Short mmCIF file of C-alpha atoms and ligand atoms in Angstrom, two decimals:
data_model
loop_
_atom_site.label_atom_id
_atom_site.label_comp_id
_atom_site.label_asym_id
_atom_site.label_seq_id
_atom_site.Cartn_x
_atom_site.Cartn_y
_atom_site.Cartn_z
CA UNK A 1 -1.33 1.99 29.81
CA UNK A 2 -0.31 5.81 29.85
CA UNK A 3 1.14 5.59 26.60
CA UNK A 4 0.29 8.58 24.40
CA UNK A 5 -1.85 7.92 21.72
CA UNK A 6 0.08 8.36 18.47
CA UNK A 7 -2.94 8.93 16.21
CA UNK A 8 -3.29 11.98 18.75
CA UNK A 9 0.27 12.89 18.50
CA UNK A 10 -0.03 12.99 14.57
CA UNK A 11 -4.07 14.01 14.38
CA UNK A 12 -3.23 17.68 13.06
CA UNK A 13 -0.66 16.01 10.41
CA UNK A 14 -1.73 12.64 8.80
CA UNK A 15 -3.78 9.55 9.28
CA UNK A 16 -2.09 7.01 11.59
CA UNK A 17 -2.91 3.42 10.21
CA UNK A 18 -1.52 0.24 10.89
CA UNK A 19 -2.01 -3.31 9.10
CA UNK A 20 -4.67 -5.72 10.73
CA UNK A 21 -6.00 -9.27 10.29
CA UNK A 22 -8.94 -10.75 11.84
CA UNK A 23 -7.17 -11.33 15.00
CA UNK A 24 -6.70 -7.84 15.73
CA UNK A 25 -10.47 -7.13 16.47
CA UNK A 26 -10.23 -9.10 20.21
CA UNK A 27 -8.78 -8.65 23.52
CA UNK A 28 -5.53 -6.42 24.17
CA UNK A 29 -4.89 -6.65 20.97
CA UNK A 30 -8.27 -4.69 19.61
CA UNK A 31 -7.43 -1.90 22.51
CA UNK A 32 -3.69 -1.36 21.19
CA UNK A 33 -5.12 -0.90 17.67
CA UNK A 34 -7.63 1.69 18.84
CA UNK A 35 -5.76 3.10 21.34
CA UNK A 36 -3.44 4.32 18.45
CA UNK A 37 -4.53 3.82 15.37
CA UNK A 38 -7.37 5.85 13.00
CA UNK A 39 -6.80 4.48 9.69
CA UNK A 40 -6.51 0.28 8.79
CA UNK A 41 -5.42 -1.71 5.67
CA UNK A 42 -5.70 -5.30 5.60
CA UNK A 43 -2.87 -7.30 5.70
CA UNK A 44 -4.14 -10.03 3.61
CA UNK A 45 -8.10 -9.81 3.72
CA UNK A 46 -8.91 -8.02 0.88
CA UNK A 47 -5.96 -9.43 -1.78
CA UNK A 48 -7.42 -10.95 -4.78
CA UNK A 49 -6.37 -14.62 -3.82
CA UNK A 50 -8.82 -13.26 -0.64
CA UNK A 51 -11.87 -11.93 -2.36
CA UNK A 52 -12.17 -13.76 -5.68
CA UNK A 53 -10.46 -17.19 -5.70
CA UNK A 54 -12.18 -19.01 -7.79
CA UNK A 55 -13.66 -16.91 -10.65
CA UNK A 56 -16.83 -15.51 -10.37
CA UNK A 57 -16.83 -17.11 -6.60
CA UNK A 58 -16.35 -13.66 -4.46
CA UNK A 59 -15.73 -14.07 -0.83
CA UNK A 60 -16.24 -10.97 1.17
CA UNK A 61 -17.16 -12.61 4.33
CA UNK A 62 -13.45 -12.39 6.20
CA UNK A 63 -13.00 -8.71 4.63
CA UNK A 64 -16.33 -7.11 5.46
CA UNK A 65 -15.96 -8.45 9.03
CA UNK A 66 -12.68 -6.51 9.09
CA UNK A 67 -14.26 -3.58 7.63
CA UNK A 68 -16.92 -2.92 9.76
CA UNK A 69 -15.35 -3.77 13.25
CA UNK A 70 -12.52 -0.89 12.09
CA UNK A 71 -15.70 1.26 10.76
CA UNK A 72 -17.71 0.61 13.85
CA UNK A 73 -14.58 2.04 16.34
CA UNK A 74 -14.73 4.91 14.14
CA UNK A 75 -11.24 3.94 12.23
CA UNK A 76 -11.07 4.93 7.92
CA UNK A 77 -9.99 1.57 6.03
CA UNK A 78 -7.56 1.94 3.05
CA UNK A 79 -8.06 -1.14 -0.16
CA UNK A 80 -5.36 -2.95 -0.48
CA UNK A 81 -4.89 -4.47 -3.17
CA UNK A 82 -6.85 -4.86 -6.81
CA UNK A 83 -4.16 -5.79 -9.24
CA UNK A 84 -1.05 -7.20 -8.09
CA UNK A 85 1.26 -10.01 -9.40
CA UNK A 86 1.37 -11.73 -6.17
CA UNK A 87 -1.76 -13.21 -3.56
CA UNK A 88 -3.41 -13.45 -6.95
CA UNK A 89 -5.28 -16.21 -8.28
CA UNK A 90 -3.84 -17.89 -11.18
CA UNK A 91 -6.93 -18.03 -13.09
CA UNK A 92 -7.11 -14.59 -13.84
CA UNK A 93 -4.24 -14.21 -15.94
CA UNK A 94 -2.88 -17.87 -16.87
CA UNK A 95 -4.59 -21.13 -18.49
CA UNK A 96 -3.36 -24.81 -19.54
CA UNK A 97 -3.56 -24.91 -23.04
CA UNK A 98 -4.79 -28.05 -25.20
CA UNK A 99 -1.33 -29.56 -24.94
CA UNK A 100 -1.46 -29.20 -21.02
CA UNK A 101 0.94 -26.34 -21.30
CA UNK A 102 0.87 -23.40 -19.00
CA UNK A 103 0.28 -20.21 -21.07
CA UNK A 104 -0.78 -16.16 -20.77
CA UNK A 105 -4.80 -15.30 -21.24
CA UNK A 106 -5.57 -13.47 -24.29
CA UNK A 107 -5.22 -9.77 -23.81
CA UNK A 108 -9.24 -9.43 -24.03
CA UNK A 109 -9.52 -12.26 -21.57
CA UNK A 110 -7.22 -11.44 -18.91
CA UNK A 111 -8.10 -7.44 -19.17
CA UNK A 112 -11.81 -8.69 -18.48
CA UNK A 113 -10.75 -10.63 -15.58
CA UNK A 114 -8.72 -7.31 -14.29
CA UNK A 115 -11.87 -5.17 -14.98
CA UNK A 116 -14.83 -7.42 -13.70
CA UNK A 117 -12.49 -7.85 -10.06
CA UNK A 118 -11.88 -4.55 -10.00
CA UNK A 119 -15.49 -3.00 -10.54
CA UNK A 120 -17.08 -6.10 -8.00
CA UNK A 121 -14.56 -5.27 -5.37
CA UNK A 122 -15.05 -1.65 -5.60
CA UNK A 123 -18.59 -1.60 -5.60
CA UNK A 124 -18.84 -3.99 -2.52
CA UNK A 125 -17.66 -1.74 -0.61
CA UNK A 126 -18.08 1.38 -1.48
CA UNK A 127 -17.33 4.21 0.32
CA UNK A 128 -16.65 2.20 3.39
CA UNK A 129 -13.28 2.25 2.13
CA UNK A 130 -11.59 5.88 1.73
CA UNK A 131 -8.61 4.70 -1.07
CA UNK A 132 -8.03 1.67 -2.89
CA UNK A 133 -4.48 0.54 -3.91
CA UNK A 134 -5.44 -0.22 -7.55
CA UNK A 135 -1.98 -1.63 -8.55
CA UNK A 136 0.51 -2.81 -6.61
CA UNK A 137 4.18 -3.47 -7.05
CA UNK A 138 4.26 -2.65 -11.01
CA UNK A 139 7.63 -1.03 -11.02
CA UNK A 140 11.00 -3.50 -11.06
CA UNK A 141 13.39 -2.79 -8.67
CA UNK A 142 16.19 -0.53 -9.88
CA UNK A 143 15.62 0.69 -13.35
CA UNK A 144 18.70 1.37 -15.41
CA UNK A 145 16.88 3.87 -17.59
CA UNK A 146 14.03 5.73 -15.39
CA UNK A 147 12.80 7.98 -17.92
CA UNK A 148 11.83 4.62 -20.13
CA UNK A 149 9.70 3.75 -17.33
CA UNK A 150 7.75 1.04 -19.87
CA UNK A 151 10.58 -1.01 -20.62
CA UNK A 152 10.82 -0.41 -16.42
CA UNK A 153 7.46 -2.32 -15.78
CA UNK A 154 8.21 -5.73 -13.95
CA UNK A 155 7.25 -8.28 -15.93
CA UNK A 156 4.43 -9.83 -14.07
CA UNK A 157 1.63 -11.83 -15.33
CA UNK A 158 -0.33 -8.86 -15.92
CA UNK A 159 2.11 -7.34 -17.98
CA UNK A 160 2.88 -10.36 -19.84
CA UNK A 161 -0.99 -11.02 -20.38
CA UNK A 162 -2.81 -7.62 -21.26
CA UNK A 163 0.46 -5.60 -22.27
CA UNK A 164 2.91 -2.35 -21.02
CA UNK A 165 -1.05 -0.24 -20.90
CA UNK A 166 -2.14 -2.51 -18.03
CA UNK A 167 -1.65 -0.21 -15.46
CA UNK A 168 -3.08 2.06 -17.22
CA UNK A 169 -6.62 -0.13 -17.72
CA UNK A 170 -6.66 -0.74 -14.14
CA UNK A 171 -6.64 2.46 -13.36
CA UNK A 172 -9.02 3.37 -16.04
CA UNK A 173 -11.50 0.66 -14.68
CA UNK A 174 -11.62 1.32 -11.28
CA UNK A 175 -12.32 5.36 -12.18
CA UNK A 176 -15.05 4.34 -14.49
CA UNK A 177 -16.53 2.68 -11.48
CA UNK A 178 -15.92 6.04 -9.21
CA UNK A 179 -17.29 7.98 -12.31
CA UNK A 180 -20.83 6.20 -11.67
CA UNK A 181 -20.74 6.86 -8.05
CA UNK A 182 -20.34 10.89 -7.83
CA UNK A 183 -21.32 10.61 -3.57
CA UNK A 184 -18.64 8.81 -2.82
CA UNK A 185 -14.99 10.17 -2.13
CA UNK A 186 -12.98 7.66 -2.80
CA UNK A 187 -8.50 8.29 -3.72
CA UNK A 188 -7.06 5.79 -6.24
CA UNK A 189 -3.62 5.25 -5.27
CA UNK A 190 -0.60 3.44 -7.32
CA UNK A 191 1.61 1.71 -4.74
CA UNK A 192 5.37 0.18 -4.66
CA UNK A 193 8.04 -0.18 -2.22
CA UNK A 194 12.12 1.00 -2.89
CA UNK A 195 10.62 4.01 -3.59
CA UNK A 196 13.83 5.47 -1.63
CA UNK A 197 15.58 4.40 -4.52
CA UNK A 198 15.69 7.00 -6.85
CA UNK A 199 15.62 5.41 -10.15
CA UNK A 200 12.55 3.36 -9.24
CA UNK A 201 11.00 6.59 -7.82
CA UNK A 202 12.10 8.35 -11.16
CA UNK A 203 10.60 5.51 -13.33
CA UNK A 204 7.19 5.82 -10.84
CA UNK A 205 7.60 9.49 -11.02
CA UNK A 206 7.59 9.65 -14.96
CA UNK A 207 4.63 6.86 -14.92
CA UNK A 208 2.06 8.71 -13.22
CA UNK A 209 2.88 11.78 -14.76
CA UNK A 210 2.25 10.26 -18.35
CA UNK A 211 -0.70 8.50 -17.56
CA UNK A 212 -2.19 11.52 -15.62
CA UNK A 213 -1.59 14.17 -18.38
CA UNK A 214 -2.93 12.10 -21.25
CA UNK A 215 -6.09 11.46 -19.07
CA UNK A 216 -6.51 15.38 -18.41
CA UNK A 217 -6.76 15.73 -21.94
CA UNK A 218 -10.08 14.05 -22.14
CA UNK A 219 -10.92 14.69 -18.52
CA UNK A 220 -9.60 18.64 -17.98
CA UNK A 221 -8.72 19.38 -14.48
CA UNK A 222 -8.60 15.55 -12.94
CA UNK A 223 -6.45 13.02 -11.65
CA UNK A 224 -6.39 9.35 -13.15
CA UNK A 225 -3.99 8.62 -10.28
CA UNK A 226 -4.88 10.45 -7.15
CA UNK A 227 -2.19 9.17 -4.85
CA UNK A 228 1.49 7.55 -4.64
CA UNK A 229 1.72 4.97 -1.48
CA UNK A 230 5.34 4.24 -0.65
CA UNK A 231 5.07 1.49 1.08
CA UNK A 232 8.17 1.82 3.45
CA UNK A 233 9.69 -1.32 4.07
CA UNK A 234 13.23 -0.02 4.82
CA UNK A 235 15.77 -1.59 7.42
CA UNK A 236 18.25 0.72 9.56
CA UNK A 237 20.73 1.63 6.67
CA UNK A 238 18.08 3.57 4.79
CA UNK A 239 19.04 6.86 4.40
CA UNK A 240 15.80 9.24 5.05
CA UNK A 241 17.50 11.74 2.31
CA UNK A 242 16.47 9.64 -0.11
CA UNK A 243 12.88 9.22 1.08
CA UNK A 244 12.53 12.85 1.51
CA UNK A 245 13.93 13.31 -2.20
CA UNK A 246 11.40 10.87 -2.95
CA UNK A 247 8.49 12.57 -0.93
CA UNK A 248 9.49 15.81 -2.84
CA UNK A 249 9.33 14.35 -6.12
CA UNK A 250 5.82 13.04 -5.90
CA UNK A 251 4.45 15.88 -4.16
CA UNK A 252 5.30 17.84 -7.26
CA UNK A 253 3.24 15.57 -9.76
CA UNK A 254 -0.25 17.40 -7.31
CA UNK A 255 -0.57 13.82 -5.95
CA UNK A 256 -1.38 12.89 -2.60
CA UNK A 257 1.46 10.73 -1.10
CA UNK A 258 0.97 7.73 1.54
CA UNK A 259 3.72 5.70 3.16
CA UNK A 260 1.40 2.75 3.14
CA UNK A 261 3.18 -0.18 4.86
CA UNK A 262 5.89 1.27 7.41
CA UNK A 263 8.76 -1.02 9.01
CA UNK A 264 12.09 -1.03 10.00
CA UNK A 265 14.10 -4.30 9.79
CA UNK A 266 17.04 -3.92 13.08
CA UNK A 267 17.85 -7.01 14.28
CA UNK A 268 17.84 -10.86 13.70
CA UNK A 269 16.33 -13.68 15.25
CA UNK A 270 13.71 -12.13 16.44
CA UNK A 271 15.57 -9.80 19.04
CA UNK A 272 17.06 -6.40 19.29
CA UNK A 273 20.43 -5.09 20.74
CA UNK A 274 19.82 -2.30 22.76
CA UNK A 275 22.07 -0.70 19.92
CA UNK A 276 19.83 -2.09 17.05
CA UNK A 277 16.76 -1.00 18.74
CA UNK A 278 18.66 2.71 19.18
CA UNK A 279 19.63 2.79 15.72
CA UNK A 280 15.45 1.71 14.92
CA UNK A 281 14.33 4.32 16.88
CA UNK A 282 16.43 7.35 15.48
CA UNK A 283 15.74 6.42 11.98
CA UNK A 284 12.10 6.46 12.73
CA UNK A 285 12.34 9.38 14.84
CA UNK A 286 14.36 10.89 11.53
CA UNK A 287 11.67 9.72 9.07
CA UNK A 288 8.92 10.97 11.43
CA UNK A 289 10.37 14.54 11.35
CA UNK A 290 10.06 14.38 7.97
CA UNK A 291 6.75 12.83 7.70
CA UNK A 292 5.42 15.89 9.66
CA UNK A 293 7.54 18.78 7.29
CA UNK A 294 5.23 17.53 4.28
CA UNK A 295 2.72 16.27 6.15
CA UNK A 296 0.12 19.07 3.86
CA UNK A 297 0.75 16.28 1.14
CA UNK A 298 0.84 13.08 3.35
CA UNK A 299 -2.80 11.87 3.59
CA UNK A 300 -1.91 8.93 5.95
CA UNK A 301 1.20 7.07 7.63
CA UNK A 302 0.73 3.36 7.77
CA UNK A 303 2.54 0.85 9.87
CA UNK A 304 2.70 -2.71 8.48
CA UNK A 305 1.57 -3.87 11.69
CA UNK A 306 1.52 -3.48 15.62
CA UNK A 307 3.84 -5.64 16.76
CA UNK A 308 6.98 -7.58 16.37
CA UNK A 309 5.41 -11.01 17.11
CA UNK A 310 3.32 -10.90 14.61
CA UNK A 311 4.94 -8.86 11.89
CA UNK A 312 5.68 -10.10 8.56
CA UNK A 313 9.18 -9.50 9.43
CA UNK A 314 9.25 -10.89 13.19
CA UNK A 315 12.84 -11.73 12.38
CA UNK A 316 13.68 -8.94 12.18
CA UNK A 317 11.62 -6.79 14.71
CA UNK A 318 10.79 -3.86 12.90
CA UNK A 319 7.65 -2.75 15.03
CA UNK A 320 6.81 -0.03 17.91
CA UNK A 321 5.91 -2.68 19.93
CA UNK A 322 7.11 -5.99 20.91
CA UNK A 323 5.92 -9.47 20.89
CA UNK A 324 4.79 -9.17 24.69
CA UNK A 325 2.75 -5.56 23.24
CA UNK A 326 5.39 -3.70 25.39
CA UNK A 327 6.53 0.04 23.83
CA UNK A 328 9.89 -0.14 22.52
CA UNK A 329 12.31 2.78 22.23
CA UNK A 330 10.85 2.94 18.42
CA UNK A 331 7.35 3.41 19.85
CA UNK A 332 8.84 6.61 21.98
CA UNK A 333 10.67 8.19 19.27
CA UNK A 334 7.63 8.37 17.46
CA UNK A 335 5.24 9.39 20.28
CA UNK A 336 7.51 12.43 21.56
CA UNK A 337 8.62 13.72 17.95
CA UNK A 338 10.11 16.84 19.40
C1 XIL B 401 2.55 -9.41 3.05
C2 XIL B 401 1.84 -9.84 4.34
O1 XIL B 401 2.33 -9.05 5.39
C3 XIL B 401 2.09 -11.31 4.62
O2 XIL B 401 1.29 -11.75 5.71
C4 XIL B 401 1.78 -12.15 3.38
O3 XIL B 401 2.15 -13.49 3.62
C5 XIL B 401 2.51 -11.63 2.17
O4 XIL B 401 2.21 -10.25 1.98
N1 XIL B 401 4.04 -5.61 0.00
C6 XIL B 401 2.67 -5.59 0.06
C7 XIL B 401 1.99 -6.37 1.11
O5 XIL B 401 2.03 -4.85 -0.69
O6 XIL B 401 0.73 -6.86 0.69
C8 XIL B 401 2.82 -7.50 1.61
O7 XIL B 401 2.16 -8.10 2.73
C9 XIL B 401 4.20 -7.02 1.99
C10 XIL B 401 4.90 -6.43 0.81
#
């Protein structure tokens, strides 16, 4: 009601994207998200626990209804997520052994798992989606030695099941798919969050570098890894110096760069003083500055969300809006960035 329109604020700089679930397609809350928003990533619809539960069993029915309600009101829809080591069914990468003891999948069997979910998933939907997250969350959370960024890798059930080249093979499968489908334009994306912290950003840095030079040796001239999304979840004692040291970083490697899942934790029990809520609303004004000086490498600026109520977060209240929908002084430092 009168608001500006922040995906018209930012429409000569980024996408502006928010997280949805199936409950954002109705009512008030449908108008909010289009009132604002061009770009959508699912919050949970399209995780692997979502899409391929039991295996060989896909279930696109919840995801595609997402999809093409955003597609339909003329929003782009970002993948999130193929390989992660959470909302993941155990089946892919664990089994009981004979002795009824829980152990890792062959590499061979748990890298076929990886690469059949990736290549269904991709291929469902196609270019209806404009980037996929491919992996998620590979990175542990403050590497003592960045430039080792293998002994870096968190030691998920991926890792522990195919080996330290796992990101790599996820990445390698889900390009093979793009490889066979030329027409579509479609950005592969590694994503984490801390990436403010600079020895996980290092470690992430010196990742996609590797695995994007030794690809251009077979493939001259392209990317493995087309984008870094930083997810964003920071709280108001994140310093934006860091995040822009961060930004810089990755816009050197000739990625693109996201910030894929935006939020600010402020408060507690699920309410603001008007001096938390300040202090929220300067740091996103701060980050948004930013956001818009490198915004030639910043393909799209997600929120994890529209509002506090139902944020993952509601604790917290880390949204531009409230649990009643209403604009908070967040919502206004980002709609009047100058
Ligand atoms: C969160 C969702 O917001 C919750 O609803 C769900 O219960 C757990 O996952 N990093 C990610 C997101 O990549 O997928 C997570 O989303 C938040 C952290």
């Amino acid at each position: 009601k009168g608001l500006k329109s922040l995906k018209d604020v930012y429409k000569d700089n980024f996408l502006t994207g928010t997280a949805i679930s199936l409950r954002d397609l109705e009512g008030v809350r449908f108008e909010l998200l289009k009132k604002h928003f061009n770009a959508v990533t699912a919050e949970n619809a399209m995780k692997p626990s979502e899409l391929q539960r039991e295996k060989g069993n896909f279930t696109f029915d919840g995801a595609d209804r997402l999809v093409n309600a955003a597609i339909s009101a003329g929003m782009k829809v970002h993948g999130h997520t193929l390989v992660w080591h959470q909302q993941t069914p155990a089946w892919m990468n664990i089994k009981l052994d004979s002795g009824g003891n829980i152990v890792y999948l062959s590499r061979e069997e748990a890298l076929e798992n990886m690469r059949n979910h990736i290549r269904t998933v991709i291929e469902h939907f196609g270019d209806k989606v404009i980037s996929w997250d491919v992996v998620n969350e590979a990175m542990s959370d403050n590497p003592s030695n960045p430039s080792d960024w293998r002994g870096s890798l968190r030691k998920s059930p991926w890792y522990y099941a195919i080996g330290e080249d796992y990101v790599e093979q996820a990445f390698l499968a889900a390009r093979e798919v793009l490889d066979e489908h030329p027409e579509w334009d479609i950005k592969l994306y590694y994503n984490d969050y801390n990436l403010d912290n600079q020895n996980k950003a290092l470690a992430v840095y010196n990742m996609v570098r590797e695995l994007n030079e030794k690809y251009q040796k077979t493939h001259p001239g392209k990317l493995l890894i087309d984008g870094i999304g930083m997810q964003g979840h920071y709280s108001v004692n994140t310093n934006p110096k860091n995040v822009e040291l961060s930004l810089k970083r990755f816009t050197e490697l000739g990625v693109e760069v996201s910030i894929s899942e935006l939020d600010i934790r402020a408060g507690s029990n699920y309410q603001l003083t008007e001096k938390e809520a300040n202090a929220q609303a300067y740091l996103y004004a701060q980050l948004f500055k930013i956001f818009r000086e490198y915004s030639d490498s910043i393909a799209r600026v997600t929120f994890w969300g529209m509002d506090d109520g139902t944020s993952w977060r509601a604790e917290e209240s880390p949204l531009l809006f409230d649990r009643t929908l209403k604009a908070k002084p967040a919502y206004y430092a980002v709609a009047d960035p100058d």
